[in-house]
Coordinates of C-alpha atoms and ligand atoms in Angstrom, one line a residue:
X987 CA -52.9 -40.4 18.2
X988 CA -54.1 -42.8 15.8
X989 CA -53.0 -42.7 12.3
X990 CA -56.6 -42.2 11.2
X991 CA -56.9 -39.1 13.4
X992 CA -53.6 -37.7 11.8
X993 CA -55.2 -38.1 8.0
X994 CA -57.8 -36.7 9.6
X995 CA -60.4 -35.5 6.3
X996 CA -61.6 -32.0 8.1
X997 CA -58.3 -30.9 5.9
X998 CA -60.0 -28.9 3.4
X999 CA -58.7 -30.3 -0.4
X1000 CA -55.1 -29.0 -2.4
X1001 CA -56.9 -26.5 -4.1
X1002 CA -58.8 -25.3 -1.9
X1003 CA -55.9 -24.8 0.2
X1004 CA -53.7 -23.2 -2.9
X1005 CA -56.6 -20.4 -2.9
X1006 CA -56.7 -20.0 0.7
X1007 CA -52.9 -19.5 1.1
X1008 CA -52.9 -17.7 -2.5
X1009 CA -54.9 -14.9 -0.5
X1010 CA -53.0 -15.0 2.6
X1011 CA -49.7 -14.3 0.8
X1012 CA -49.7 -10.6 0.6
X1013 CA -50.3 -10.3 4.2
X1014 CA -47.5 -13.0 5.0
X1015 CA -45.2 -10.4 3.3
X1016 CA -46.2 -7.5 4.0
X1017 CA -45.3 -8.7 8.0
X1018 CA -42.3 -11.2 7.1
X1019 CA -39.7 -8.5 8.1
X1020 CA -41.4 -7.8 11.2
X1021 CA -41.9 -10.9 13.1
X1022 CA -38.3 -12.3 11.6
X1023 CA -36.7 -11.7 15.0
X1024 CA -39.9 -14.3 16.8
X1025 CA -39.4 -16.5 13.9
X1026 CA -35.9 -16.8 14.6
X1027 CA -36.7 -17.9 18.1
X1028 CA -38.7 -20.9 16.8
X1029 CA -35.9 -21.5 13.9
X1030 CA -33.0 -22.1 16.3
X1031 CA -34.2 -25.0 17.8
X1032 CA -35.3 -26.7 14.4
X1033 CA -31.9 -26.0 13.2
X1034 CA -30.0 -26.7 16.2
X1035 CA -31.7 -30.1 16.5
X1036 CA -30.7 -31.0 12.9
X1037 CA -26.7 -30.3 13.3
X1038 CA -26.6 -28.0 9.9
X1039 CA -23.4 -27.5 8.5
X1040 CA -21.4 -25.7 5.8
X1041 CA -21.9 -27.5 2.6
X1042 CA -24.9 -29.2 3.3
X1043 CA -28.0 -29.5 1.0
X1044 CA -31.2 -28.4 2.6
X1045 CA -35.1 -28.7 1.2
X1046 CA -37.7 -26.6 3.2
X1047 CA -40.5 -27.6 2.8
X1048 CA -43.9 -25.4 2.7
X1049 CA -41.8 -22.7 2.9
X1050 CA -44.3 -20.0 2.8
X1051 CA -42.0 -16.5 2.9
X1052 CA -38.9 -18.0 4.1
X1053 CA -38.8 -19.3 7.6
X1054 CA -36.6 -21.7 8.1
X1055 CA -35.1 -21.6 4.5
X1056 CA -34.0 -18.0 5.0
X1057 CA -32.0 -19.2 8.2
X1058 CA -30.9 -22.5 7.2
X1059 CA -29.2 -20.7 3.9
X1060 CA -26.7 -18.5 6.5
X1061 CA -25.8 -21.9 8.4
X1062 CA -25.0 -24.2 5.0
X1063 CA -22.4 -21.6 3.7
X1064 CA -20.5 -21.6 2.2
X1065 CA -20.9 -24.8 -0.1
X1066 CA -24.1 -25.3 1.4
X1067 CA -27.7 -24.8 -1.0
X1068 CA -31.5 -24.4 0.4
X1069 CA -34.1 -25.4 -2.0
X1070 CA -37.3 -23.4 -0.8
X1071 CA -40.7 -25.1 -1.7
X1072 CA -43.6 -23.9 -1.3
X1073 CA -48.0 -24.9 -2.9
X1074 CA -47.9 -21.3 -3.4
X1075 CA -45.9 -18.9 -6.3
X1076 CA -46.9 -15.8 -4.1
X1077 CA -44.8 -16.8 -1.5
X1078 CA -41.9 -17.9 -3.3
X1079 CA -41.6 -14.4 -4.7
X1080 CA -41.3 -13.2 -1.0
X1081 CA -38.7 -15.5 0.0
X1082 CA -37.0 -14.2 -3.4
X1083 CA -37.4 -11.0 -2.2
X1084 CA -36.0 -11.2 0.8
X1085 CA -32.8 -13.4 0.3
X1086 CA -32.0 -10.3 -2.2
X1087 CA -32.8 -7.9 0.7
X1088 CA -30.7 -9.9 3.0
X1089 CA -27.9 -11.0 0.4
X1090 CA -28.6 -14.4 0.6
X1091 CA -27.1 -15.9 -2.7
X1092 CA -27.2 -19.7 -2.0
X1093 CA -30.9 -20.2 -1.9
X1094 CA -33.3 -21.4 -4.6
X1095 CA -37.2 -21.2 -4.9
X1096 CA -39.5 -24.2 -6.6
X1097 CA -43.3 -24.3 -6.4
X1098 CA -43.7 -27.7 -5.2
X1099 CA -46.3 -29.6 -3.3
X1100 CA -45.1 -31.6 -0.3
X1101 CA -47.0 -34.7 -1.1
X1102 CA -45.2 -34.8 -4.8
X1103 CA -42.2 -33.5 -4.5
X1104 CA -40.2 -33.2 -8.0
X1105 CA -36.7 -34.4 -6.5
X1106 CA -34.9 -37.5 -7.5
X1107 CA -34.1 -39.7 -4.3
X1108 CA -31.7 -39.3 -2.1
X1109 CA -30.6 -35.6 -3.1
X1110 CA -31.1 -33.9 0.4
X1111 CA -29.2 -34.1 3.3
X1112 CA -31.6 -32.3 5.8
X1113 CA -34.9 -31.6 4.9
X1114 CA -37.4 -29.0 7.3
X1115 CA -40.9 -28.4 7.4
X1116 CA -42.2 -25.7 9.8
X1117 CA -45.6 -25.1 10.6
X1118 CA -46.5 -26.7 7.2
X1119 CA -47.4 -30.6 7.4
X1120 CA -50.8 -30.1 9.3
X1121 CA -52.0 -28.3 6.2
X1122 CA -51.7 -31.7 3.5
X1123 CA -54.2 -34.1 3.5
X1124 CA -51.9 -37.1 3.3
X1125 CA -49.5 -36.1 5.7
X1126 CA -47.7 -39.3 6.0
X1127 CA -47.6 -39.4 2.3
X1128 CA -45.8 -36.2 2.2
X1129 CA -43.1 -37.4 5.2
X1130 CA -42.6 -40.4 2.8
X1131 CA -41.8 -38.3 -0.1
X1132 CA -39.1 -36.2 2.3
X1133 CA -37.7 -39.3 3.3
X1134 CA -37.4 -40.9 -0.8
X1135 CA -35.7 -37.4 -1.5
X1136 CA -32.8 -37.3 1.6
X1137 CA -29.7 -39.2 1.7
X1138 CA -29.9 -42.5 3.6
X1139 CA -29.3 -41.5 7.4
X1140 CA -30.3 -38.0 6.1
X1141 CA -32.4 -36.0 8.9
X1142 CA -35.8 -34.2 8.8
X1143 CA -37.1 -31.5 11.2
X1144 CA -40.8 -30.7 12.1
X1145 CA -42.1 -27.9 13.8
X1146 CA -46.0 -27.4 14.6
X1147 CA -48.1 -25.9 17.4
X1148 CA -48.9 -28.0 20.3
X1149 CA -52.7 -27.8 21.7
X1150 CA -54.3 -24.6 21.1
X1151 CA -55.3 -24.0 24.1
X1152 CA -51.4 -24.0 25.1
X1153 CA -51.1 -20.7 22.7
X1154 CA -52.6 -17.9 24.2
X1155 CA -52.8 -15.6 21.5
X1156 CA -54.0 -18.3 19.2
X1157 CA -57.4 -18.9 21.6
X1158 CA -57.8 -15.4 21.6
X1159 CA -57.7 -14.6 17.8
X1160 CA -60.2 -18.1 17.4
X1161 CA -62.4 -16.8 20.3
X1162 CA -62.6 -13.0 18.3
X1163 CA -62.5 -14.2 15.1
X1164 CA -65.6 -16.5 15.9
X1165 CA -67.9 -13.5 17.6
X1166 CA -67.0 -11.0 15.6
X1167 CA -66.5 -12.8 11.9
X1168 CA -68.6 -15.7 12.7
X1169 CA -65.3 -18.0 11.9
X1170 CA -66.1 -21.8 12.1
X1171 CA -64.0 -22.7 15.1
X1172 CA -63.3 -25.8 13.4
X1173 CA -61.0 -23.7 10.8
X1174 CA -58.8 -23.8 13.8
X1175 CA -58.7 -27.4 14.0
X1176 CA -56.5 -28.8 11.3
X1177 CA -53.5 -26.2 11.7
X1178 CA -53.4 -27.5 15.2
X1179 CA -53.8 -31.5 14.7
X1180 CA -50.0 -32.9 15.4
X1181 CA -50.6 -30.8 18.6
X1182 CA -50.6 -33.9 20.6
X1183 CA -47.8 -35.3 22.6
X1184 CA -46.4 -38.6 20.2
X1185 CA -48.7 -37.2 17.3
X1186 CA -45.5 -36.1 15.3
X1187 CA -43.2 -38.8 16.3
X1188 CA -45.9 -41.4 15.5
X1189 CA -46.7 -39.9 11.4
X1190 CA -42.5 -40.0 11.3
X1191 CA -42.7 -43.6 12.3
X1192 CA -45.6 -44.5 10.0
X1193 CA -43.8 -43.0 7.2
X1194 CA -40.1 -45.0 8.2
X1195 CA -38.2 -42.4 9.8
X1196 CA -36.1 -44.1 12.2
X1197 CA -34.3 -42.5 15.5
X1198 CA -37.6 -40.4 15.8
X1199 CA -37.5 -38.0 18.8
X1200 CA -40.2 -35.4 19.6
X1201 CA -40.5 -32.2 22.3
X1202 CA -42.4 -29.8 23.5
X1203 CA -40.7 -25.8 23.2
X1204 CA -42.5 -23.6 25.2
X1205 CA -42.1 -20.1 25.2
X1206 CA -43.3 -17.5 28.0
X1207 CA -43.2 -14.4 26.0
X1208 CA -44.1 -10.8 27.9
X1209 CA -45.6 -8.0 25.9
X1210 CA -45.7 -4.3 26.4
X1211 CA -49.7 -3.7 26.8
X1212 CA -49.6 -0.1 24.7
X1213 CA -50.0 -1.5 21.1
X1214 CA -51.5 -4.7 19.8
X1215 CA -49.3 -7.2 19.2
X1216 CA -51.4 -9.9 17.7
X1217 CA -51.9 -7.6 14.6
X1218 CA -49.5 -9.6 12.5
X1219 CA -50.7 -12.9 13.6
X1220 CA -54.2 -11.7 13.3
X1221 CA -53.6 -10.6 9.7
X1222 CA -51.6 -14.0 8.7
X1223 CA -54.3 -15.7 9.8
X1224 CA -57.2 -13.9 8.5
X1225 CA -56.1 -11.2 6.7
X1226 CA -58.5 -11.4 3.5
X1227 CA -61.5 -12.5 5.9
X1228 CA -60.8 -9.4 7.5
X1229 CA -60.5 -7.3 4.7
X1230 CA -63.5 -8.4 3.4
X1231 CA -65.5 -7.1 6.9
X1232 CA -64.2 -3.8 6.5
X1233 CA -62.7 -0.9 9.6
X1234 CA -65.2 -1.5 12.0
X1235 CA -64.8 -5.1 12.4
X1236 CA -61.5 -5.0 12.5
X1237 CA -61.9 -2.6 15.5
X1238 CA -64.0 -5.1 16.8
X1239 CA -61.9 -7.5 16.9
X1240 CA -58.8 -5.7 18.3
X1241 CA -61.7 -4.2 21.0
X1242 CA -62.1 -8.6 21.3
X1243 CA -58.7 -9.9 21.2
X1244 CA -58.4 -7.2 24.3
X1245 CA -60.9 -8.4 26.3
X1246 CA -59.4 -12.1 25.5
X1247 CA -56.3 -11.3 26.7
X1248 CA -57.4 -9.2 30.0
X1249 CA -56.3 -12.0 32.2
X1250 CA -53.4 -12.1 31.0
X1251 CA -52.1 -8.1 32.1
X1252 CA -50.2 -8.2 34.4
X1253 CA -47.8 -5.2 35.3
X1254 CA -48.6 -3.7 31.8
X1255 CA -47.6 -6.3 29.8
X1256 CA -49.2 -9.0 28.7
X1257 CA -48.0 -12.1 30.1
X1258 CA -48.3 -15.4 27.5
X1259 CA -47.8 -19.3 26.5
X1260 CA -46.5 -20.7 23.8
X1261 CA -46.2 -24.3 22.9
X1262 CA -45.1 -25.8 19.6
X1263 CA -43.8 -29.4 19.3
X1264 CA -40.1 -30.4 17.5
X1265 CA -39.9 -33.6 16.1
X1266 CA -36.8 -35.1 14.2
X1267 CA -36.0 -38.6 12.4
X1268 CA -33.4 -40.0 10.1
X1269 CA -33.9 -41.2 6.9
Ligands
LIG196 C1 -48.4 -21.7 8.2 S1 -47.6 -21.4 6.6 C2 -45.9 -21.8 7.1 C3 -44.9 -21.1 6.3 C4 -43.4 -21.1 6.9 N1 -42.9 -22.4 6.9 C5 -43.4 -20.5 8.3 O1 -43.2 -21.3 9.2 O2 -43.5 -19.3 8.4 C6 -48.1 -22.9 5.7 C7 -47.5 -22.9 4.3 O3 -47.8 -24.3 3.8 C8 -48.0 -24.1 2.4 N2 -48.6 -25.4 1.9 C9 -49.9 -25.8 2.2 N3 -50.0 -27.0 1.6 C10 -48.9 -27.3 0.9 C11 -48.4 -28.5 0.1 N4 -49.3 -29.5 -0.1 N5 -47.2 -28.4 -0.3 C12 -46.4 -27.4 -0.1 N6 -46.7 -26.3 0.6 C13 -48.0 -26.3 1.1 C14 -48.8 -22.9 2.3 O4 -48.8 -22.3 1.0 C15 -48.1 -22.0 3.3 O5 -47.1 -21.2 2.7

């Protein structure tokens, strides 16, 4: 992917995307403790991938209610801080929230956004960003910034979804969301634009990460069939939209999402793909 594609201007502008995540956030916490066990299956990897230790010094970046920081806090003690950043206060107050239900002590939250971040250089040894860099405009502005604030030879870790299409629950929601809602499918464009294979490793590059590697993680996840199981990612996703519509849509689009994911029942279970992409690089 061309570095024109990745600064792609179908990203919708910073405050614009302040509001639109301001709205989200009470939906993102009200289903943070929920899907905490899936988001620990896509944290490992990230975390694995950057070697954290005891004692290290970690920024997350577009932190929203806590995934990675949360995680990465557990593996840095003792010694070890997490600085949790986030465009919006609302979520920061849910990360807050849930280190103190958790007992998580070595983590601090600072509104910050990616692309102007208020760190002196060099005062991060491992910085992460998951699911968060599709949604600045300057993307390879923001990596720039990460790299000026870690350590020389101090490593980042990306996560984002791969193609849509490689997510089935994803293509389902965008499929409902557009008959029933009358979403713009193209809201479902920017959140998936790194999904490319070497569309991560090449905005690292462009922004002079070095000993940049990038992979695909794909899940196969099976669902029990008797309840729906896309409600939290239906609500993340377009929770206030939905709100807005009112109980019958909403039972439109579950009635939707249903017939979406018909194919994929099998046994009584829904049977699914999931593809994100994990890209690393050294300052
Ligand atoms: C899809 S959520 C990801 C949250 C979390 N990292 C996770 O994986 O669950 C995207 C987050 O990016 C944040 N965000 C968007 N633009 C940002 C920016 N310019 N700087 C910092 N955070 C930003 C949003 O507020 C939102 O919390």
């Amino acid at each position: 992917m061309t570095q024109r594609a990745i600064t792609d201007p179908v990203i919708p502008d910073k405050e614009e995307v302040r509001a639109e995540w301001t709205s989200r956030a009470r939906y993102w916490d009200r289903w943070a403790d929920q899907v905490a066990d899936m988001a620990g299956r896509f944290n490992a990897p990230l975390l694995d991938a950057l070697e954290l230790r005891p004692g290290h010094n970690v920024l997350d970046l577009a932190c929203g209610t806590g995934e990675p920081a949360l995680s990465a806090a557990r593996r840095v003690a003792p010694g070890g801080l997490v600085v949790a950043t986030d465009l919006v206060r609302a979520m920061l107050d849910s990360v807050r929230r849930r280190a103190g239900d958790l007992g998580i002590a070595n983590l601090a939250c600072e509104q910050a956004d990616m692309e102007r971040l208020p760190f002196p250089d060099a005062r991060f040894d491992r910085a992460t960003c998951r699911f968060g860099i599709m949604f600045v405009p300057d993307a390879i502005g923001a990596l720039r910034e990460a790299r000026r604030v870690l350590v020389p030879g101090g490593r980042i870790g990306l996560l984002v979804w791969g193609p849509i299409e490689d997510t089935t629950i994803m293509t389902a929601i965008r499929a409902a969301s557009r008959k029933v809602l009358g979403v713009d499918g193209r809201q479902f464009d920017h959140p998936f634009r790194f999904g490319a294979d070497g569309a991560l490793d090449a905005a690292l590059r462009a922004a002079g990460f070095h000993a940049v590697a990038e992979r695909a993680l794909r899940f196969a996840p099976e669902i029990p069939a008797d309840r729906p199981f896309w409600q939290p990612m239906l609500e993340m996703t377009l929770g206030p939209r939905i709100g807005e519509a009112g109980a019958q849509a909403r039972a439109q689009l579950d009635g939707e999402i249903r017939a979406q994911l018909a194919g994929n029942l099998d046994g009584g279970r829904y049977r699914l793909q999931v593809h994100v992409r994990l890209a690393t690089g050294a300052a």
